[in-house]
XYZ file of C-alpha atoms in Angstrom:
343
model
C 92.709 105.660 137.360
C 89.189 105.411 136.652
C 88.897 104.873 132.359
C 85.805 103.821 131.062
C 85.984 100.940 128.428
C 82.205 102.463 127.643
C 79.031 99.997 127.697
C 78.616 96.067 127.122
C 76.684 95.595 124.053
C 73.248 94.726 124.035
C 71.856 92.091 123.479
C 70.724 91.204 119.483
C 73.168 94.804 118.870
C 75.522 92.328 117.812
C 75.899 94.104 114.601
C 76.865 97.230 115.241
C 80.810 97.586 115.387
C 81.822 100.813 118.055
C 84.668 102.483 116.642
C 88.463 101.919 117.826
C 88.330 105.942 119.402
C 87.611 104.174 122.743
C 89.040 102.137 124.763
C 86.393 99.958 125.194
C 85.864 99.691 121.005
C 89.973 99.408 121.301
C 89.740 96.305 123.184
C 87.163 94.901 121.161
C 89.308 95.750 117.982
C 92.202 93.961 119.750
C 90.670 90.548 121.101
C 88.016 89.005 117.914
C 89.292 86.576 115.927
C 89.479 87.155 112.606
C 85.869 85.807 110.612
C 86.055 82.508 109.730
C 82.437 80.481 107.945
C 82.588 76.291 106.995
C 80.268 76.361 103.821
C 77.702 73.267 104.123
C 77.843 70.870 101.551
C 76.646 70.604 98.145
C 73.637 68.690 99.112
C 72.950 69.880 102.591
C 72.854 73.293 100.708
C 70.297 72.166 98.215
C 67.788 70.671 100.977
C 67.373 73.970 103.428
C 63.733 75.708 103.486
C 63.929 78.433 103.547
C 64.150 79.733 106.297
C 66.725 78.436 107.221
C 68.568 78.688 103.256
C 67.311 83.007 104.440
C 69.985 82.614 107.240
C 72.108 80.377 105.956
C 73.174 83.343 103.670
C 72.509 85.963 105.921
C 75.367 84.785 107.750
C 77.551 84.306 105.094
C 77.043 87.535 104.302
C 78.496 89.272 107.903
C 80.832 87.116 107.132
C 82.059 88.507 104.092
C 80.995 92.756 104.753
C 83.679 91.787 107.359
C 87.306 93.527 105.855
C 89.940 90.672 105.753
C 93.083 92.139 106.361
C 95.643 90.727 103.938
C 99.121 90.702 104.690
C 100.892 93.765 102.658
C 104.175 94.401 102.027
C 103.825 97.725 104.297
C 101.122 96.228 106.345
C 104.869 93.864 107.251
C 107.116 96.602 106.203
C 104.488 99.464 109.733
C 104.702 96.581 111.785
C 109.193 95.737 111.183
C 108.844 99.467 111.744
C 107.084 100.538 114.508
C 108.085 97.177 116.438
C 111.897 98.747 116.643
C 110.783 102.539 117.156
C 109.250 101.083 119.968
C 112.029 99.529 121.172
C 114.531 102.265 120.231
C 112.488 104.208 122.563
C 111.978 102.401 125.586
C 114.935 103.564 127.842
C 114.937 106.961 125.940
C 115.141 109.863 127.988
C 114.797 112.477 125.336
C 113.355 113.163 121.598
C 111.419 110.041 121.086
C 111.921 108.403 117.694
C 108.117 108.740 115.268
C 107.268 107.574 112.744
C 104.396 108.322 109.785
C 102.141 106.679 106.940
C 101.567 108.132 104.381
C 100.559 107.597 100.483
C 96.898 107.502 97.654
C 93.955 107.109 99.310
C 93.029 103.591 100.125
C 96.266 102.250 100.191
C 95.862 99.887 103.942
C 97.520 103.158 105.617
C 94.860 102.680 108.488
C 94.724 99.461 108.239
C 98.380 99.094 108.762
C 98.404 101.496 111.386
C 95.607 99.552 114.234
C 97.085 96.471 112.731
C 100.303 97.906 114.799
C 98.566 98.889 117.374
C 97.307 95.599 117.584
C 100.165 93.655 117.643
C 101.447 95.727 120.047
C 98.858 95.488 122.215
C 99.288 91.498 122.299
C 102.494 91.754 123.365
C 102.383 93.435 125.728
C 99.294 91.388 127.706
C 101.366 88.390 126.495
C 104.297 89.861 128.747
C 102.314 91.440 131.336
C 99.150 89.820 131.562
C 96.013 90.844 133.875
C 97.665 93.927 134.368
C 94.776 98.073 134.045
C 97.324 99.066 131.399
C 96.488 101.081 128.267
C 99.862 100.018 126.584
C 97.468 101.055 122.840
C 96.237 104.400 122.318
C 94.072 104.822 119.187
C 92.816 108.786 118.151
C 91.966 110.713 114.773
C 93.498 114.465 114.207
C 89.751 116.548 114.758
C 89.303 117.935 111.301
C 89.421 122.072 111.974
C 91.329 121.578 114.882
C 92.372 123.718 117.453
C 94.506 122.239 120.311
C 92.015 121.329 123.155
C 90.092 118.832 120.430
C 92.826 117.412 119.560
C 93.278 116.760 123.620
C 89.378 115.822 123.812
C 90.110 113.036 121.746
C 92.701 111.715 123.604
C 89.858 112.412 126.809
C 87.193 110.699 124.771
C 88.918 107.449 123.677
C 90.111 107.006 127.888
C 86.299 108.244 129.037
C 86.962 111.010 131.343
C 84.553 111.093 133.556
C 85.462 114.905 134.912
C 85.950 116.712 131.690
C 83.457 118.827 131.506
C 82.811 122.050 129.146
C 84.304 124.237 131.634
C 87.401 122.525 131.679
C 90.455 124.692 129.103
C 92.948 122.930 127.859
C 96.038 122.131 129.452
C 93.362 120.823 131.887
C 92.291 117.925 129.365
C 95.656 117.750 129.634
C 96.619 116.946 132.247
C 93.731 114.849 132.987
C 94.754 113.107 129.891
C 98.332 112.407 130.170
C 98.586 111.815 134.375
C 95.344 108.946 133.484
C 98.307 107.792 129.581
C 101.095 107.882 132.400
C 99.624 105.541 135.207
C 98.104 102.994 132.250
C 102.324 103.115 131.046
C 100.425 103.222 127.668
C 103.689 103.304 125.609
C 101.769 103.817 121.728
C 100.471 106.353 120.160
C 98.623 105.929 117.303
C 97.689 109.030 115.581
C 95.472 108.689 111.947
C 93.760 111.284 109.701
C 97.051 113.315 110.040
C 97.323 115.129 106.600
C 94.119 117.609 108.660
C 97.139 119.385 110.533
C 98.437 121.374 108.064
C 100.723 123.698 109.926
C 100.787 126.699 107.753
C 97.767 127.970 109.579
C 97.898 129.555 113.158
C 95.182 125.997 114.339
C 97.538 124.107 112.548
C 100.703 125.528 114.811
C 98.496 124.629 117.427
C 98.047 121.840 117.317
C 101.178 120.944 115.991
C 102.699 122.304 119.951
C 100.114 120.742 121.407
C 101.311 117.433 120.090
C 105.143 117.852 120.998
C 103.754 119.069 124.557
C 102.310 115.849 124.137
C 105.358 113.483 122.405
C 107.564 115.272 125.480
C 105.470 114.444 128.483
C 104.152 111.022 127.596
C 106.703 108.137 128.012
C 106.003 106.857 124.243
C 106.025 106.224 120.447
C 104.293 107.815 118.645
C 103.056 106.475 115.374
C 100.530 108.897 112.426
C 99.255 108.329 109.472
C 97.826 110.498 106.187
C 97.113 111.071 103.207
C 100.107 112.256 100.800
C 101.903 113.835 104.592
C 105.203 114.754 102.045
C 102.155 117.654 100.563
C 100.057 118.385 102.956
C 101.455 120.522 104.717
C 103.607 119.246 107.457
C 106.884 119.234 107.141
C 106.704 122.712 106.614
C 108.061 125.500 108.735
C 110.475 125.126 112.193
C 107.968 123.283 113.477
C 107.458 120.877 110.410
C 111.409 120.400 110.475
C 111.579 119.588 114.114
C 108.385 117.104 113.279
C 110.875 115.131 110.299
C 113.784 115.590 111.772
C 112.403 113.028 114.825
C 110.299 110.559 112.063
C 110.956 107.467 110.010
C 108.540 107.584 106.485
C 107.108 105.473 105.054
C 104.927 105.337 101.737
C 102.166 103.721 100.640
C 101.354 103.276 97.518
C 99.381 101.374 94.839
C 100.634 97.776 93.886
C 101.639 97.606 90.340
C 100.696 94.475 87.969
C 102.863 91.492 89.277
C 104.093 88.677 91.613
C 102.613 90.626 94.414
C 99.582 92.073 93.327
C 98.745 88.548 91.963
C 99.609 87.146 95.871
C 96.755 90.194 97.483
C 94.204 88.929 94.750
C 94.394 84.933 95.732
C 94.816 85.126 99.443
C 90.824 87.260 98.523
C 90.173 85.201 96.657
C 90.428 82.221 99.421
C 88.480 83.904 102.334
C 84.785 84.121 99.391
C 82.411 81.384 100.427
C 80.758 80.605 97.275
C 78.946 77.678 96.172
C 79.224 77.610 92.401
C 82.243 79.654 92.896
C 85.422 77.724 91.026
C 87.896 78.213 92.312
C 91.494 80.414 90.001
C 88.391 83.024 89.296
C 89.930 85.889 89.782
C 93.413 85.268 90.113
C 92.886 85.349 86.650
C 91.155 88.276 86.154
C 94.306 90.027 88.766
C 94.977 92.181 85.973
C 91.394 93.554 84.857
C 91.023 93.365 88.928
C 94.113 96.095 88.317
C 92.401 97.607 86.299
C 89.270 97.926 87.875
C 90.946 98.952 91.292
C 93.626 100.809 89.741
C 96.509 98.824 91.945
C 94.255 100.413 95.549
C 94.029 97.269 98.185
C 90.438 98.659 99.991
C 88.698 98.711 96.339
C 89.936 95.132 95.263
C 88.794 94.207 99.106
C 86.021 96.824 98.092
C 85.144 95.040 94.700
C 86.226 91.519 96.222
C 83.518 91.955 98.885
C 80.821 93.883 96.989
C 80.859 91.515 94.965
C 80.301 88.310 96.493
C 77.566 89.476 98.557
C 75.571 90.087 94.856
C 76.576 86.853 94.982
C 74.768 85.514 97.607
C 71.622 88.139 96.541
C 70.336 87.819 93.070
C 71.755 83.255 94.036
C 74.139 83.076 91.305
C 77.467 81.811 94.082
C 79.426 82.842 91.031
C 81.860 85.468 90.387
C 81.993 86.673 86.761
C 83.923 89.268 85.208
C 81.221 90.818 83.709
C 79.186 90.807 87.817
C 82.333 92.605 88.766
C 81.617 95.013 85.896
C 78.274 96.092 86.799
C 79.576 96.739 90.351
C 80.366 100.035 91.012
C 83.146 100.755 94.354
C 84.482 104.191 95.470
C 84.437 107.451 93.063
C 87.557 108.011 92.334
C 88.491 104.424 90.674
C 85.349 104.065 89.144
C 86.749 107.553 87.362
C 90.158 106.745 86.343
C 88.159 102.967 84.866
C 85.168 104.376 83.766
C 86.959 107.145 81.763
C 89.203 104.420 80.613
C 87.428 102.288 78.975
C 85.242 105.016 77.698
C 88.343 106.953 76.134
C 89.422 103.365 74.434
């Protein structure tokens, strides 16, 4: 089995983050430690010269720009259900059970999906150290996809060197299945599954091909997508087969309450600003809910943006006035600004 894990990052090319849709990118995602940063004392910070201050601030900006994974109820539930299914499917010889994560935009579906894969791979590595296994595959459903495009997504993840433009769909599929069986892959993650609409001919072919993978690979398949229930995935006979084999978990906006306040507190604890007053964001939890509609992705975007802005403008603090000036995703801005104007 030959799998290309991708070139090593070039010296000085640390800012480039390879997506996890390749073996190399996925392994770096799994092995990457959570970002940490320790503030220097206020006295040390005040006496820094310009060069030292610039380097220090740049390092803090890098730290705040990295997404900090928050253990939401969605992340915990997906990890729990995914773990149960991988154990249930371990000795299964027939149709294996799968999992679908469905929800609105920026509700943490992809984060939960990738965290499930990361935890599974770390457990496999602990159980089988030093092996050549590829326990997890992470791909995204191709837009306006065809069976061949889906097969190529798997081949691209594996970096298969033998795939040529002339190879037909079945050739690519056979090569992928052979490698994944040899590599003992037992968890396949398919993101953006809402792009697969079974009401179209292309969607039907894509569904049939995905079903072929599930029947020829001894693996648990977990999918994530936006409002999957209304995307056409469960349409017709093919949709009934998917619905009959998969557990559906729904992710949505968080309501105001203890969990939301806890999520704000978790993100507040990651801030590294010299003039920040602890408790500021938790006191603004209701405002932050109004700004983001309870969407965890929008909340993370806003807080990280505010932290970087506070470093750049030298204020080193976050205030409601500063937050109000910042712009996040259009959907959140449309809902918030529209409500504000109406009020």
